[in-house]
Tab-separated table of C-alpha atoms and ligand atoms in Angstrom:
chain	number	residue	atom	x	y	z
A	21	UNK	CA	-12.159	0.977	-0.661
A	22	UNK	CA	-8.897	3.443	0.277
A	23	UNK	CA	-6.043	1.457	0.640
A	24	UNK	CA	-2.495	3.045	1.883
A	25	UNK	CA	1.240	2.405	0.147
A	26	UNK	CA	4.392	1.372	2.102
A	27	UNK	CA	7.603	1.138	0.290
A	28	UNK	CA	10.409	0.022	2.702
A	29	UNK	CA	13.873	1.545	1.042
A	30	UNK	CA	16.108	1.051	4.602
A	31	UNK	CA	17.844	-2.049	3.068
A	32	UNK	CA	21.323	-1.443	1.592
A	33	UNK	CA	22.205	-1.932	-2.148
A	34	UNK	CA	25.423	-4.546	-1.246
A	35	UNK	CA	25.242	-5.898	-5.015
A	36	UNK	CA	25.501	-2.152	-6.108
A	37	UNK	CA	28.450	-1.151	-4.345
A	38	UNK	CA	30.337	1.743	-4.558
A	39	UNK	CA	27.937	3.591	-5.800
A	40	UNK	CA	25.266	2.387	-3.046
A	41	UNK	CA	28.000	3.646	-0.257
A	42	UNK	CA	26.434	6.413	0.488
A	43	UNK	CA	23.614	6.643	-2.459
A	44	UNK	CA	20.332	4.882	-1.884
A	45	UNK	CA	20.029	2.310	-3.957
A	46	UNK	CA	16.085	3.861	-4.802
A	47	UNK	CA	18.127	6.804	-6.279
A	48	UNK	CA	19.933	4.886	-9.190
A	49	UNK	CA	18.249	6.289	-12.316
A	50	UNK	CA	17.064	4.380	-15.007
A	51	UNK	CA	17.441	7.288	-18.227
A	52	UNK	CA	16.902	10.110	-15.599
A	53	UNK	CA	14.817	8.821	-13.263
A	54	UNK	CA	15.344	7.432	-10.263
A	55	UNK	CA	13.689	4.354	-9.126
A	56	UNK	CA	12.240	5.538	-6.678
A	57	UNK	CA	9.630	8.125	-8.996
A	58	UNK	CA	9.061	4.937	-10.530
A	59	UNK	CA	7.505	3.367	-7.857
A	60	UNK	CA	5.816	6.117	-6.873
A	61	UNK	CA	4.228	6.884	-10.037
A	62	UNK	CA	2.836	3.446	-9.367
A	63	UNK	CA	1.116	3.817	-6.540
A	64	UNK	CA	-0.342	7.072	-8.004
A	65	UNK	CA	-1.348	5.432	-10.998
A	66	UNK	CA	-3.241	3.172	-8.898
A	67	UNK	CA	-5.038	5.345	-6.979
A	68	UNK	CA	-2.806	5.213	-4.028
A	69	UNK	CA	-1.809	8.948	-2.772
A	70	UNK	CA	-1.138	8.115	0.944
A	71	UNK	CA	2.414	6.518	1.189
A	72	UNK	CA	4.729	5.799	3.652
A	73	UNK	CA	8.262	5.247	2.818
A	74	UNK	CA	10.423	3.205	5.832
A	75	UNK	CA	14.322	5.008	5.197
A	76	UNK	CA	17.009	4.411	7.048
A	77	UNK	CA	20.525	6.000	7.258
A	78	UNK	CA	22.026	6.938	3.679
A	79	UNK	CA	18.255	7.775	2.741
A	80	UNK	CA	18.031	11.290	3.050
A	81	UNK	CA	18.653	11.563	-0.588
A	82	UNK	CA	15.046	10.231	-1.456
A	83	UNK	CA	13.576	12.874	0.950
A	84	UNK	CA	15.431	15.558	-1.170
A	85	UNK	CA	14.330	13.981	-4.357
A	86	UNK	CA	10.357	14.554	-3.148
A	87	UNK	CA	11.367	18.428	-1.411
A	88	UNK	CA	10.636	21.675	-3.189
A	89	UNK	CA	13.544	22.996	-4.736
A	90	UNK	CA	12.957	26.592	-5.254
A	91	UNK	CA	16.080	27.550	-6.940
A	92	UNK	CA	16.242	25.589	-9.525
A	93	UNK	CA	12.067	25.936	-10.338
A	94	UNK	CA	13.014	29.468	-10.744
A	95	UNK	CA	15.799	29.178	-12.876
A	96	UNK	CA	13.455	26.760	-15.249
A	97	UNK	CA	11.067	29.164	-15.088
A	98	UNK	CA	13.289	32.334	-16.199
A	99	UNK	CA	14.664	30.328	-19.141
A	100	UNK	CA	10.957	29.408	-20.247
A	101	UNK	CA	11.501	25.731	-19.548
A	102	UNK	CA	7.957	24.790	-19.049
A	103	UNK	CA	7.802	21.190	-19.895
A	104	UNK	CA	10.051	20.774	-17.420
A	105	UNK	CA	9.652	22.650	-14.855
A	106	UNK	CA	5.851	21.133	-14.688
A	107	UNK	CA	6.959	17.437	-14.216
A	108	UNK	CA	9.509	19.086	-11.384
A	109	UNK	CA	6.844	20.385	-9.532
A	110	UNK	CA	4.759	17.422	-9.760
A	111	UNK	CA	7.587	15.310	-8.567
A	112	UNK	CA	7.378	18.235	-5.397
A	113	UNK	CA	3.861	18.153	-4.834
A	114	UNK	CA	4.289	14.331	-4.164
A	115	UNK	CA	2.946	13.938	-0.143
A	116	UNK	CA	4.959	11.669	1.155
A	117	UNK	CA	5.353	10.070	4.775
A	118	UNK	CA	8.954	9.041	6.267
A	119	UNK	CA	9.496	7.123	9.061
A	120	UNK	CA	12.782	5.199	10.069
A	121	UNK	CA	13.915	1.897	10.796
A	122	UNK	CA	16.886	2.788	13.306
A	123	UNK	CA	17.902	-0.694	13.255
A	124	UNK	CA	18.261	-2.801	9.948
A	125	UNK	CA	16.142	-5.969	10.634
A	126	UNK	CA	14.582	-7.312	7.961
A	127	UNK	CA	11.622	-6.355	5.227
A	128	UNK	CA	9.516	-7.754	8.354
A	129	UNK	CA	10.303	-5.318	10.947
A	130	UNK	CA	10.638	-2.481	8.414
A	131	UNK	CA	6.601	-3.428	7.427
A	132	UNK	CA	5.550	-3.004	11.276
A	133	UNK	CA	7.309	1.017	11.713
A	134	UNK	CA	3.774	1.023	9.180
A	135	UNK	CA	0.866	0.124	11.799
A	136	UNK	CA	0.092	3.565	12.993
A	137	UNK	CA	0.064	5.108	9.550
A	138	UNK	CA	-1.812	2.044	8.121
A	139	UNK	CA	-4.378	2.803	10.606
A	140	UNK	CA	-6.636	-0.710	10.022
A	141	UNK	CA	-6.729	0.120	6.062
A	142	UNK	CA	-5.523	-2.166	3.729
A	143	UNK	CA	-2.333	-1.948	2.817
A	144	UNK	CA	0.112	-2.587	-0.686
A	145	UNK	CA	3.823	-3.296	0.571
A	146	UNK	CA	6.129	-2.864	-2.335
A	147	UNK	CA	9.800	-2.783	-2.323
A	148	UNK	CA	11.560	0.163	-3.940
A	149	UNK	CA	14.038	-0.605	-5.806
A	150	UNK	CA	12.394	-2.515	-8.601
A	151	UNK	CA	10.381	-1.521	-11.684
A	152	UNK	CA	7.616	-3.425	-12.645
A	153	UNK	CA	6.484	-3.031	-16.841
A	154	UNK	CA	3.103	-4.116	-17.649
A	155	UNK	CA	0.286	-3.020	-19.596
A	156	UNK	CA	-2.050	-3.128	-16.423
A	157	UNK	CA	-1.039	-1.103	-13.005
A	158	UNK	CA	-0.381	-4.542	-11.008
A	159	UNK	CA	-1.146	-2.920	-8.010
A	160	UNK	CA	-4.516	-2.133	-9.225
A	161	UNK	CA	-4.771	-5.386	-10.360
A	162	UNK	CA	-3.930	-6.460	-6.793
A	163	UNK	CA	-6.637	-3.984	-5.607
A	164	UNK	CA	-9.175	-5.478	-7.531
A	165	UNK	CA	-8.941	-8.996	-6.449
A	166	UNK	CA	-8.443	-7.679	-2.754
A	167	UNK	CA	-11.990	-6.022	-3.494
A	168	UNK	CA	-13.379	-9.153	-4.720
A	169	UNK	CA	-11.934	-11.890	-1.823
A	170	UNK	CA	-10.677	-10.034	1.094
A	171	UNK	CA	-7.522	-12.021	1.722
A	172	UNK	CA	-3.980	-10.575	1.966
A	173	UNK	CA	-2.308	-11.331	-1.611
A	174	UNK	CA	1.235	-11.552	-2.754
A	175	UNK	CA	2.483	-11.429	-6.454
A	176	UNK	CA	4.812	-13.515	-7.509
A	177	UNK	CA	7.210	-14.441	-10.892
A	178	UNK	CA	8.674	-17.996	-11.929
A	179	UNK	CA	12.535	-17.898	-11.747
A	180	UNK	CA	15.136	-20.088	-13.068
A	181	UNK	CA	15.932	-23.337	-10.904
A	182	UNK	CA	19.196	-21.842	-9.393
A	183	UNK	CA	17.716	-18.175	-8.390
A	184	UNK	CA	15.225	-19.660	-6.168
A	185	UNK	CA	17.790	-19.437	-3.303
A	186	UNK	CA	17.589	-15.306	-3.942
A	187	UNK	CA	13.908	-15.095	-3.250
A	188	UNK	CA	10.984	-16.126	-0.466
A	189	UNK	CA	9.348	-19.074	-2.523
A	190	UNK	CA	5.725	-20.394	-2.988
A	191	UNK	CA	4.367	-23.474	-2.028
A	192	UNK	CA	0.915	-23.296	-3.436
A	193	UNK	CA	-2.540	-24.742	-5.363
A	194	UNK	CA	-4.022	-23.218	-8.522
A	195	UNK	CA	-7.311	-22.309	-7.396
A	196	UNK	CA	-8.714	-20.193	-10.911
A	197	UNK	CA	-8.902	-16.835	-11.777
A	198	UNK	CA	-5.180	-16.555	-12.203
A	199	UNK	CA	-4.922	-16.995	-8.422
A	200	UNK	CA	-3.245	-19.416	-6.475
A	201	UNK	CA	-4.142	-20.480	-2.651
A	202	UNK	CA	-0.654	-20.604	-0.481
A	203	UNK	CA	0.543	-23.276	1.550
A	204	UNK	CA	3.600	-22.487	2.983
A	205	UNK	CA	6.473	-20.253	2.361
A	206	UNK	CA	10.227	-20.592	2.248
A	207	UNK	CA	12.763	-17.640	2.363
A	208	UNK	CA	15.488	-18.129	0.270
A	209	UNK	CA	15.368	-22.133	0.338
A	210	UNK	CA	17.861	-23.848	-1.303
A	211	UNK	CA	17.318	-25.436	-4.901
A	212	UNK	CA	16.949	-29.137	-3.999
A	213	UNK	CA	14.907	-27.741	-1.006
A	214	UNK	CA	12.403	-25.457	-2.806
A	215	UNK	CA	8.714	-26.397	-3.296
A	216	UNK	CA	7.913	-24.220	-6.790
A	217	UNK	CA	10.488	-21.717	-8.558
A	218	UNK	CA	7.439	-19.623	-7.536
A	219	UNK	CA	9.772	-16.489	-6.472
A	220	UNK	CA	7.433	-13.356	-4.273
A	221	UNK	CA	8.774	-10.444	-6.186
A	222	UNK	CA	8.780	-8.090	-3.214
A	223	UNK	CA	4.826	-6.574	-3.918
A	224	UNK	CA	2.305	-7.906	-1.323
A	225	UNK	CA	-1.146	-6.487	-0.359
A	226	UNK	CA	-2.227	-6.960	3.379
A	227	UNK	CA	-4.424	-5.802	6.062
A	228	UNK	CA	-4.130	-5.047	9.669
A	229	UNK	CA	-3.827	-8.412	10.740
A	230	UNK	CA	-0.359	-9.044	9.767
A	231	UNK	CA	1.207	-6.671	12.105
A	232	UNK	CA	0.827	-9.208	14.821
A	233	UNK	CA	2.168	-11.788	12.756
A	234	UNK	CA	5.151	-9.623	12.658
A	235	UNK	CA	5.491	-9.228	15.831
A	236	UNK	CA	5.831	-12.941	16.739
A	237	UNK	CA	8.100	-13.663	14.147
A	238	UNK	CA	11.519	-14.664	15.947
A	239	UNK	CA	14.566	-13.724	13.603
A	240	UNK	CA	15.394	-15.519	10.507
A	241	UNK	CA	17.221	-16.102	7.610
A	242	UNK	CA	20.316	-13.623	7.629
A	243	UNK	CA	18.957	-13.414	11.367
A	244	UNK	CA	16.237	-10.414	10.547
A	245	UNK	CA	12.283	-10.771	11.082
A	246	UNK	CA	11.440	-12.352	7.940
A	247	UNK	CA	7.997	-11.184	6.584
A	248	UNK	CA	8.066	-14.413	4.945
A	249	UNK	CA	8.011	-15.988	8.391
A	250	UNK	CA	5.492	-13.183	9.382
A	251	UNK	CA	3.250	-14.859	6.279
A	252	UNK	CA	3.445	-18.398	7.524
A	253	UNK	CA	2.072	-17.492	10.615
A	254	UNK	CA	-1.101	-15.660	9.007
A	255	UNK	CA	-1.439	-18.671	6.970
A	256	UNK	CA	-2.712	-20.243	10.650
A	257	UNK	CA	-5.202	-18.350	10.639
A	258	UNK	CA	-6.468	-16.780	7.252
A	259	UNK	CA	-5.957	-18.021	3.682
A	260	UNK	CA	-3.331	-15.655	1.452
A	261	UNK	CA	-3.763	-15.499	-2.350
A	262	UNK	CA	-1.004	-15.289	-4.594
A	263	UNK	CA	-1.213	-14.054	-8.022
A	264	UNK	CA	1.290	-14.247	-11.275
A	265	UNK	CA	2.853	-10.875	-12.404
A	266	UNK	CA	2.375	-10.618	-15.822
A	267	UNK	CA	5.005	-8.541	-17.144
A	268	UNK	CA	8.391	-7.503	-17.007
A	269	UNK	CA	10.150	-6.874	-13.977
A	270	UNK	CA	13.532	-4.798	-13.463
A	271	UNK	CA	15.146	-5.355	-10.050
A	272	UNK	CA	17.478	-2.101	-10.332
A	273	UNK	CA	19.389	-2.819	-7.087
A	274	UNK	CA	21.080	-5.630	-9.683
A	275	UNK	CA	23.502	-4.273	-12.059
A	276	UNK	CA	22.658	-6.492	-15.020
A	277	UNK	CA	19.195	-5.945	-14.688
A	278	UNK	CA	19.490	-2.208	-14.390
A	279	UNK	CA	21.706	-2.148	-17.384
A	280	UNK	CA	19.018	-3.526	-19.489
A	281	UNK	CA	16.604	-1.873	-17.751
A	282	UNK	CA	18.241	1.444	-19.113
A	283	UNK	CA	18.824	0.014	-22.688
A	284	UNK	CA	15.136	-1.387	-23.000
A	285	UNK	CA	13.403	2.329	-22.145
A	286	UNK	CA	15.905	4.175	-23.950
A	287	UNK	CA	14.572	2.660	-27.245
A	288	UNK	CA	11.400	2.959	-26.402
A	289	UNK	CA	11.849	6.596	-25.980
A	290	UNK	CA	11.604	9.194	-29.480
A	291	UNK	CA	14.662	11.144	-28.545
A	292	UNK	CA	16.660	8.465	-27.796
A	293	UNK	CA	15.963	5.528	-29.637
A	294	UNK	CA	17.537	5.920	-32.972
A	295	UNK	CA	20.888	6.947	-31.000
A	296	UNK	CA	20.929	3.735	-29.183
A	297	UNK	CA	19.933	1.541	-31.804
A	298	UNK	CA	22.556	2.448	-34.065
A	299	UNK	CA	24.939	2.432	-31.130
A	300	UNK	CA	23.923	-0.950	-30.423
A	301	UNK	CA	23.963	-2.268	-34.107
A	302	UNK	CA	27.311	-1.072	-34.428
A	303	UNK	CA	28.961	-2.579	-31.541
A	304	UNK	CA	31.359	-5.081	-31.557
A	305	UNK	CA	30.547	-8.127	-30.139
A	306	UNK	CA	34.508	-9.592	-29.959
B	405	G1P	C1	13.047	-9.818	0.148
B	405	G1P	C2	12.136	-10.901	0.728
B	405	G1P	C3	12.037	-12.069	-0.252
B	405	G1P	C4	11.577	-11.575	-1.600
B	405	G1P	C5	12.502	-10.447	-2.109
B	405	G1P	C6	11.962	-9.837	-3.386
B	405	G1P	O1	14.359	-10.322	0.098
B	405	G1P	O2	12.645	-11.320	1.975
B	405	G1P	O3	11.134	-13.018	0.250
B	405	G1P	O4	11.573	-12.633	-2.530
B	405	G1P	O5	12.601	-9.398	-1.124
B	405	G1P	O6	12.747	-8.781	-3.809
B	405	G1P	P1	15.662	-9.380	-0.140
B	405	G1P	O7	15.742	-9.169	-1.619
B	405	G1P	O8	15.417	-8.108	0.621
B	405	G1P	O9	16.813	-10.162	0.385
């Protein structure tokens, strides 16, 4: 089965700000890599090579990131820099779609500018801005079980009591297999309102059929098209799974978690890690 990517980058990075001003907040590099390349490598990793990304204004920088960039492959290539020059032109030979959301109206909206380049296939929406570390691809993971049930899935991550208000929130049944059937949604409820601390983590899998739930959602929370909203209304007609990411995930649009984010990979990487660790054995803590 062929399934598509969509990675909606339009929103802006408000808890990143300055540096978000006029940066996207898919560019902010974790080591030196942005975000973005991240994701991507994702989707390849998966299997996924047709991918739509819905920009906005501010976003041209991620176009650029993906472009040819003759000069400097030249230059890398006169001072014999091989190694890198290779994983620069595989970052360029990335075929990537853009289309734009002119106006900002929610994750919801942003998911429909993907209909005609979805073209009836099944679909993995994924927000780019967060990094998701696992020993499985958990978008092939979300593949598989797609392959196995046919119903439009959503992963998900328990959060502390009081974050619950940050994310859309679960209301669902265990039904086996790691998989849970979904009642009901809630964007960003409110702690003594929400049903689980069942938080969707921004990485859904759907088929055609949501497009016109989207498109009789009414605005929302924050007064966008929710596709929270978009998801209740499916749930009329068609069950929706929802699965537990198991792993760590990174939401680099946060600065906390894109601090650690950086720290974490650094030691994990040979020509950084002993630098780092003695920097961070020596620090002091007063
Ligand atoms: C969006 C969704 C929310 C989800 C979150 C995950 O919210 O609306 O349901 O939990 O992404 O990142 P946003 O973070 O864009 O406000």
């Amino acid at each position: 089965m062929k399934f598509k990517g969509v990675i909606p980058v339009a929103g802006f990075g408000t808890r990143f700000l300055p540096i978000t001003k006029a940066q996207p907040k898919e560019m902010l590099p974790v080591i030196d890599k942005p975000v973005i390349q991240y994701v991507i490598e994702e989707f390849l990793g998966a299997g996924i090579d047709d991918i739509l990304l819905i920009t906005g204004r501010e976003k041209r920088a991620l176009e650029d990131h993906f472009d040819t960039s003759i000069g400097l492959e030249m230059l890398l290539k006169e001072k014999g820099k091989e190694k890198v020059l290779e994983e620069i032109n595989q970052i360029s030979n990335t075929r990537l779609f853009y289309v734009r959301q002119k106006e900002r109206k929610g994750l919801g909206d942003a998911i429909l500018h993907a209909e005609n380049f979805v073209d009836n296939a099944p679909f993995i929406a994924r927000v780019g801005d967060t990094i998701l570390a696992s020993q499985k691809n958990p978008l092939k993971e979300l593949m598989k079980i797609y392959e196995k049930h046919k119903k439009p899935l959503i992963l998900f991550e328990r959060v502390r009591g009081k974050d619950v208000e940050k994310y859309g929130i679960i209301d669902g049944e265990k039904i086996g297999g790691g998989l849970y059937k979904i009642n009901s949604l809630a964007e960003k409820p409110k702690p003594e309102e929400a049903k689980s601390n069942m938080a969707i983590i921004g990485v859904y899998l759907f088929d055609s059929r949501i497009f016109d739930c989207i498109r009789k959602t009414k605005a929302g929370v924050g007064g966008e098209i929710q596709i929270t909203d978009a998801i209740n209304l499916l749930l009329e007609d068609e069950d929706v799974y929802a699965c537990e990411f198991a792993g760590k995930r990174y939401d680099i649009g946060d600065p906390y978690s894109w601090l650690t984010a950086n720290i974490e990979f650094a030691l994990k990487r040979d020509d950084l890690k002993e630098d780092v660790s003695r920097f961070l054995k020596g620090l002091d803590m007063n």
